[in-house]
Amino acid sequence: MSSLSRELVFLILQFLDEEKFKETVHKLEQESGFFFNMKYFEDEVHSGNWDEVEKYLSGFTKVDDNRYSMKIFFEIRKQKYLEALDKHDRSKAVEILVKDLKVFATFNEELFKEITQLLTLENFRENEQLSKYGDTKSARAIMLVELKKLIEANPLFRDKLQFPHLKNSRLRTLINQSLNWQHQLCKNPRPNPDIKTLFVDHTCGQPNGARAPSPANNPLLGSLPKAGGFPPLGAHGPFQPTPAPVPTPLWMSNPSTVTHPAVSGGPIGLGAPSIPAALKHPRTPPTNPSVDYPSGDSEHVAKRGRPMGISDEVNLPVNVLPVTFPGHGHSQAFNAPDDLPKTLVRNLTQGSSPMSMDFHPVQQTLLLVGTNVGDIGLWEVGSKQKLVSRNFKVWDIGACSVPLQAALAKDPGVSVNRIIWSPDGSLFGVAYSRHIVQIYSYHGGDDVRQHLEIDAHAGGVNDLAFSHPNKQLCVITCGDDKTIKVWDATNGTKQYTFEGHEDAVYSVCPHYKENIQFIFSTALDGKIKAWLYDNLGSRVDYDAPGRWCTTMAYSADGTRLFSCGTSKDGDSYIVEWNESEGAVKRTYQGFRKRSLGVVQFDTTKNRFLAAGDDFSIKFWDMDNIQLLTILDAEGGLPGLPASPRIRFNKDGTLLAVSANENSIKILANSDGLRLLRTFDNLSYDASRASESVTKPAINSISAAAAAAAATSAGLADRGASVVAIAGMNGDARNMGDVKPRLAEETNDKSKIWKLTEINETSQCRSLRLQENLRITKISRLIYTNSGNAILALASNAIHFLWKWQRNDRNSSGKATATVSPQLWQPTSGILMTNDVADTNPEEAVPCFALSKNDSYVMSASGGKISLFNMMTFKTMTTFMPPPPAATFLAFHPQDNNIIAIGMDDSTIQIYNVRVDEVKSKLKGHSKRITGLAFSHVLNVLVSSGADAQLCVWSSDGWEKQKSRFLQVPAGRTSTGQSDTRVQFHQDQTHFLVVHETQLAIYEATKLDCVKQWVQREAAAPISHATFSCDSLLVYASFLDATVCVFSAANLRLRCRINPTAYLPASVSNSNVHPLVIAAHPQEPNQFALGLSDGGVCVFEPLESEGKWGVPPPVENGSASSVPATPSVGPSGSDQPQR
C-alpha cells in the first residue's frame, strides 16, 4: 500500500473515532495493521476478553513471528489457563491446555509438562513459582506491564504505537478545501452555497446546465477569487470534534530506538512477570495518557451520541466574519531586519560585570541585572534610573549548611549565575555560584523585599527557572552537585530531586505540552535529559552539539525548541531540535571558528534568534540557517573572557547587551523607541510643571502572591501568543491582536490631578449605529473576536449584527467610532430569533455566548437554547427546553463542545454539545445564575448569582472549592435580586465583580476581595461594567446614563462621560440609559453601549488625547494588589546566558 493510502487509513480512523464508530475503528486497526491501540488493548486485557485480545493481536503478529511475539501469546494464554484453574473449571482449563498452550511444547517441552501438572493440584499456588499469584485483577495488571514492555520491544510493532499528530477532523477539512476549490470554478458562484451531497462534484446551478471544467485538466487556472464558502461538514452543520491534545513528544515517551533493558527476550517461563524494572523506567510516562485518537470527548463519553461538536478553528478560507489565527508564521508584524532592535538608545553603568539579565514580563522597560561580584540591580530603562542596588549577603548565615559557611569563610567571592522574573513579575530569583538561591518579592517602584533564601546545592547553583506544575508556582534549580531540584515558591519546601546526570548540571528549561509538564536539563558532559514531575528518572538521554555548556529555549509560542552550546575548544552551535525524533533539525551557521567565550543566545517573537559572539550580536531568521545580520552596537562589546550577554524584552522591542567597562547597552526598534520616548516626554512635562525636575514615578505592579500568569515559568516568557479572557457576556476572547498600550504616563506629584469630565460631543468620538425598527431595548452586547463587528441581542429575542467594511476611510476594517458600519443581514433576509416558547421575551433573562472563531452564537431568551450560524443566520439546532430556563452561557476555554449553562433554578449545568448530554449539575446558589467565567490558568469556573454569592468550581472534577457573599458596605443593603456579573482579569487569577452597588476585584484562589469601589447610597446604580481588552481599565455604565472609566489597578475613577456627550437633547433628560457595555477585543480605549431605547453607541477618545483621562496619582507610593498587565504578546526566551 502506498504511503498516501496508508495516511488515508489514518484519516478514516480519526473520522470513525470522532463519530463514535468504536467497533469499526478497532476492526480497521486490526485489518490494516497500521496502528496498535494500546489503550484498547489494555482495556480488553483488564476485562479478560481473551478471544478479542488475540484476534486484535493477530492483525500485527503471529505466535511464531519472533521470540517477543511468542512470549506475548504465552503470557496471555497462561493467564487464561490460570484463571480457569482458579475458578475450578477443569474442563475449560484442559481445553485451553490442548488448544492454546500445546503449541509451546515444541519449544519447551519441560515447561508444558509443568503447566500440565498444575491440573493435579487443588490450588495451583502450591507451585512455588506461582505462590505469589494474587487475585485475577492484580494478576492481569502485573501481566499487562510485561505485555506492554514486550510489545514496545517487538520490532513488528515499531512505528505502530503512535498515532500521527493530526488536526481535528482532518478528513472533513480536506473535503471542505476540495469543495471550496470546486466552488471557485463555478461560472455563477452563489455567495452562500448549500452543500447537499459529496457523491458528485459541486456546481452552483447554471442557467444552461453547463458544468465547470475540472481543475485537473484546466491548465489556465491561476489565482481565483473566492466567491463564497461552505459551512464545515457535519451531521448538523457546524459541529465538529474539538482539537485533540498535543501528543507528548517522543522525547518524553522514548523513541523506538531506545533499548529495553527491562524486557527479556529469553525463554518463556511459568512464574509471574517481574515488574520492578518497568516501574523504574516505564516506556510511557504515567502522566501521559495513551494516545487513542484525537477526539474532543473520548475521555468523558463512552456512548455514541449524535455526531456534533463545535470546532475551535474555521476550516474554510472564506468567512463572513474573518478569523485571525495567531501563529509563528512570517505574517507577524515583526517582519524584517528593520524591525530588529538595533538602534542604540541607552548606556547603563552597572558597576560590575553583568552576568545575567531579564526584563520584567509586564513592565517591559524594567531590567534586572546580576553581576560577577554577586550584586543585583533593577533599572528603569526608560528613565535611565537604577531603582534598586543590592550587594550579596547571606540573609541567615545560621540556617546555612556547614559546607556553605566554610566556603564563604574561605573565599567570600560570589557571582550571579542567573537572575529571572516569575511569570507575573511579583517575584524574582537569583542563583549564585555558591550553594544559594535567593527569592525576592517585588512590589513596584523600588520596593524589593526578601522572600526566600534556599541553600539549594553543594557547590554552585548554575541555573534557575520558575514553573507551574500542578498549578503551583515552583522554583527549579540545578547545580554542580549533578542534581535538579524543585522548590515550592511560597515556602521553600523541596518537592523533587532529580538525579541521573554524571556531571554538573548547567541549565534547565521547563515546558509543557498540553497537560504534560516536564523539564529539559543539560550537563557539562553535553548530555540532555528530560524529567517529568515524578521520581521515575530521566526519560531521554541525548548529546548536545558541542558537548559542554548548553542552554535550551522554546520559541515564544512554545512550538519550536532551540539550543545553543559551546565546546571546550570554542566551537559554538545554535540548533533547532525535532522533538518527535530527538534529533537536530537544522544547524545555524555564522559563528566565529573559535569563539572567545561561552556563547549566550535568546529568541524573540516566533521569528528571530540572537547570540553574542565575536565582539558583536548575530541574528538569524528561525527558518534560515544563514546569518541574517550582525550588529556591533556602536562598538565596545566584550570578546574576552566572555561573549556579550543578551536579553530581549517580552515584545522584542528592546534588547539588553552587556558591554565593556561594566556597562549595558539598550538597543531598540521603532516600537521600542516610541516606548522610551514616553519617558522622555514625561520627564520634560514634569520639568516644566515644577522648578525642580522630579523623577518620573514608576508604575506599581502586582505584589499579589497569585503567581499563576500565562503558563508555567518555562513558558511564561515564551508563552503562547494568545491569552484567553472570558467576557462578561460569556465569550472566550483571543487577545493575540491587542494593540500594545504604552506605559501609563506618570503623574508628577507637583501637579494637581483633576478628574476628566466629558460633557459635550466634541470632547470624544461617539457613533450611534444604524437602527432597526424591530429593536426595542438592548439586553446583551458583544464585539466579535475579530474586532470588526458588534452583535446585539434585543429584549424581543432578535439578534442584530453591525459590520465595519474595509475601505479608504477604514483601512483595517475594524470597528471604529469614525466610520459607520452596515447593519448586516444575509441575502435570505432571515433574522436570528431565539425560541421564546410560551414566555414573554421582554420578561425573560436573555443570554448569549460567541464561539472563538465568530462562526456561531449560542443564545437564549427564556425558551430553548439556539445555536445560530453567523454566516447564514440559520438556526443550526435548539436544545434544553425550559423549565428551567438558561440565564447565562459560557464556552469552556479549552473545549468548545463544553458549555456552562446558568439556569433560573440556581443550578449550573455542564453540557457537552457534541453528545447532547449534561455532564454535571452544580448546586451552590440559592437564586438564578447571573454570571459565569472560566480561568484557563487556574482551571476553575467562577459563578455569580442573584443571591449576591460568588462560587469557585474546579473545571476538572466540577467540585465546589469556595464560596463567598459579596461584601456589602455597612449601612448598605442589596436588593438580593440584582445581577452580579464576573469577568476574569487578563492574568486569569483575579476577576472583576459587578453589582448594582459596587465594583470589586477578587483573587480567585482564596476569594479575597483585594479592591472595591462602592457607589454612594443616593447615586444611580451600576447597570453593567467590563474590563478593557488589556485589563488596564474598567468601563462602567450607570442608570443615570453616565459612563465612568476606572483604572483597573486600584479602581480609581479617571474619566466620566456624561449623557449630554452622547444622547441628543431630546432624550438626554428622559429615561434612556445604558443597560450593557462591551469592550473592543483589540483596542483598549474603545467600548460600546447598548441602550434602553434600542440604540447602540461606540465610543473612542479624541485622537489628540488617545486615552480616557489621566490616572489619579498613587497615594504614598502604595502598590496595587492587581497586576496592571499591558499588552499581551509573545516574548523572548526564558533561558538566560552565563
mmCIF file of N, CA and C in Angstrom, residues 944-945 947-950 963-969 974 978-982 991-1000 1002 1009 1012:
data_model
loop_
_atom_site.group_PDB
_atom_site.id
_atom_site.type_symbol
_atom_site.label_atom_id
_atom_site.label_comp_id
_atom_site.label_asym_id
_atom_site.label_seq_id
_atom_site.Cartn_x
_atom_site.Cartn_y
_atom_site.Cartn_z
ATOM 1 N N SER A 944 -21.621 33.594 39.627
ATOM 2 C CA SER A 944 -22.278 34.588 40.478
ATOM 3 C C SER A 944 -23.773 34.475 40.268
ATOM 4 N N GLY A 945 -24.516 34.900 41.273
ATOM 5 C CA GLY A 945 -25.960 34.739 41.189
ATOM 6 C C GLY A 945 -26.713 35.950 41.693
ATOM 7 N N ASP A 947 -28.314 35.924 44.158
ATOM 8 C CA ASP A 947 -28.207 35.876 45.612
ATOM 9 C C ASP A 947 -26.977 36.617 46.119
ATOM 10 N N ALA A 948 -26.263 37.328 45.200
ATOM 11 C CA ALA A 948 -25.054 38.090 45.549
ATOM 12 C C ALA A 948 -23.960 37.192 46.106
ATOM 13 N N GLN A 949 -23.940 35.936 45.658
ATOM 14 C CA GLN A 949 -22.933 34.979 46.110
ATOM 15 C C GLN A 949 -21.974 34.656 44.974
ATOM 16 N N LEU A 950 -20.704 34.445 45.316
ATOM 17 C CA LEU A 950 -19.681 34.016 44.376
ATOM 18 C C LEU A 950 -19.277 32.592 44.721
ATOM 19 N N SER A 963 -16.820 29.507 48.338
ATOM 20 C CA SER A 963 -17.944 30.405 48.051
ATOM 21 C C SER A 963 -17.903 31.560 49.037
ATOM 22 N N ARG A 964 -18.467 32.675 48.607
ATOM 23 C CA ARG A 964 -18.458 33.858 49.460
ATOM 24 C C ARG A 964 -19.544 34.818 48.990
ATOM 25 N N PHE A 965 -20.189 35.479 49.939
ATOM 26 C CA PHE A 965 -21.166 36.507 49.583
ATOM 27 C C PHE A 965 -20.448 37.834 49.404
ATOM 28 N N LEU A 966 -21.015 38.665 48.549
ATOM 29 C CA LEU A 966 -20.412 39.976 48.293
ATOM 30 C C LEU A 966 -20.280 40.767 49.588
ATOM 31 N N GLN A 967 -19.207 41.544 49.650
ATOM 32 C CA GLN A 967 -19.008 42.422 50.806
ATOM 33 C C GLN A 967 -19.809 43.711 50.575
ATOM 34 N N VAL A 968 -20.954 43.788 51.204
ATOM 35 C CA VAL A 968 -21.779 44.997 51.087
ATOM 36 C C VAL A 968 -21.404 45.932 52.231
ATOM 37 N N PRO A 969 -21.019 47.177 51.938
ATOM 38 C CA PRO A 969 -20.577 48.101 52.990
ATOM 39 C C PRO A 969 -21.638 48.305 54.057
ATOM 40 N N SER A 974 -28.266 45.114 49.808
ATOM 41 C CA SER A 974 -28.515 44.727 48.424
ATOM 42 C C SER A 974 -29.956 44.274 48.286
ATOM 43 N N SER A 978 -30.436 41.599 42.442
ATOM 44 C CA SER A 978 -29.615 42.285 41.457
ATOM 45 C C SER A 978 -28.713 41.304 40.732
ATOM 46 N N ASP A 979 -28.452 41.604 39.471
ATOM 47 C CA ASP A 979 -27.490 40.811 38.717
ATOM 48 C C ASP A 979 -26.096 41.045 39.281
ATOM 49 N N THR A 980 -25.351 39.977 39.437
ATOM 50 C CA THR A 980 -23.935 40.071 39.808
ATOM 51 C C THR A 980 -23.155 39.416 38.685
ATOM 52 N N ARG A 981 -22.276 40.175 38.054
ATOM 53 C CA ARG A 981 -21.520 39.669 36.912
ATOM 54 C C ARG A 981 -20.066 39.448 37.310
ATOM 55 N N VAL A 982 -19.399 38.530 36.622
ATOM 56 C CA VAL A 982 -17.985 38.261 36.883
ATOM 57 C C VAL A 982 -17.235 38.192 35.551
ATOM 58 N N PHE A 991 -10.459 38.506 39.251
ATOM 59 C CA PHE A 991 -11.638 38.731 38.421
ATOM 60 C C PHE A 991 -12.426 39.938 38.938
ATOM 61 N N LEU A 992 -13.127 40.538 38.012
ATOM 62 C CA LEU A 992 -13.962 41.706 38.287
ATOM 63 C C LEU A 992 -15.359 41.236 38.683
ATOM 64 N N VAL A 993 -15.899 41.843 39.731
ATOM 65 C CA VAL A 993 -17.275 41.577 40.156
ATOM 66 C C VAL A 993 -18.070 42.867 40.006
ATOM 67 N N VAL A 994 -19.198 42.764 39.341
ATOM 68 C CA VAL A 994 -20.046 43.931 39.081
ATOM 69 C C VAL A 994 -21.402 43.704 39.740
ATOM 70 N N HIS A 995 -21.784 44.630 40.594
ATOM 71 C CA HIS A 995 -23.070 44.576 41.286
ATOM 72 C C HIS A 995 -23.631 45.990 41.249
ATOM 73 N N GLU A 996 -24.931 46.137 41.399
ATOM 74 C CA GLU A 996 -25.526 47.473 41.303
ATOM 75 C C GLU A 996 -24.939 48.457 42.310
ATOM 76 N N THR A 997 -24.364 47.929 43.397
ATOM 77 C CA THR A 997 -23.834 48.803 44.448
ATOM 78 C C THR A 997 -22.328 49.020 44.364
ATOM 79 N N GLN A 998 -21.612 48.187 43.579
ATOM 80 C CA GLN A 998 -20.159 48.233 43.683
ATOM 81 C C GLN A 998 -19.467 47.562 42.511
ATOM 82 N N LEU A 999 -18.184 47.909 42.379
ATOM 83 C CA LEU A 999 -17.231 47.179 41.554
ATOM 84 C C LEU A 999 -16.181 46.609 42.515
ATOM 85 N N ALA A 1000 -15.704 45.420 42.244
ATOM 86 C CA ALA A 1000 -14.701 44.824 43.125
ATOM 87 C C ALA A 1000 -13.793 43.923 42.315
ATOM 88 N N TYR A 1002 -11.533 40.520 42.873
ATOM 89 C CA TYR A 1002 -11.311 39.392 43.769
ATOM 90 C C TYR A 1002 -10.156 38.538 43.254
ATOM 91 N N CYS A 1009 -11.352 39.723 48.500
ATOM 92 C CA CYS A 1009 -11.607 40.992 47.812
ATOM 93 C C CYS A 1009 -10.373 41.881 48.006
ATOM 94 N N GLN A 1012 -12.079 47.455 46.030
ATOM 95 C CA GLN A 1012 -13.532 47.647 45.982
ATOM 96 C C GLN A 1012 -13.837 49.130 45.775
#
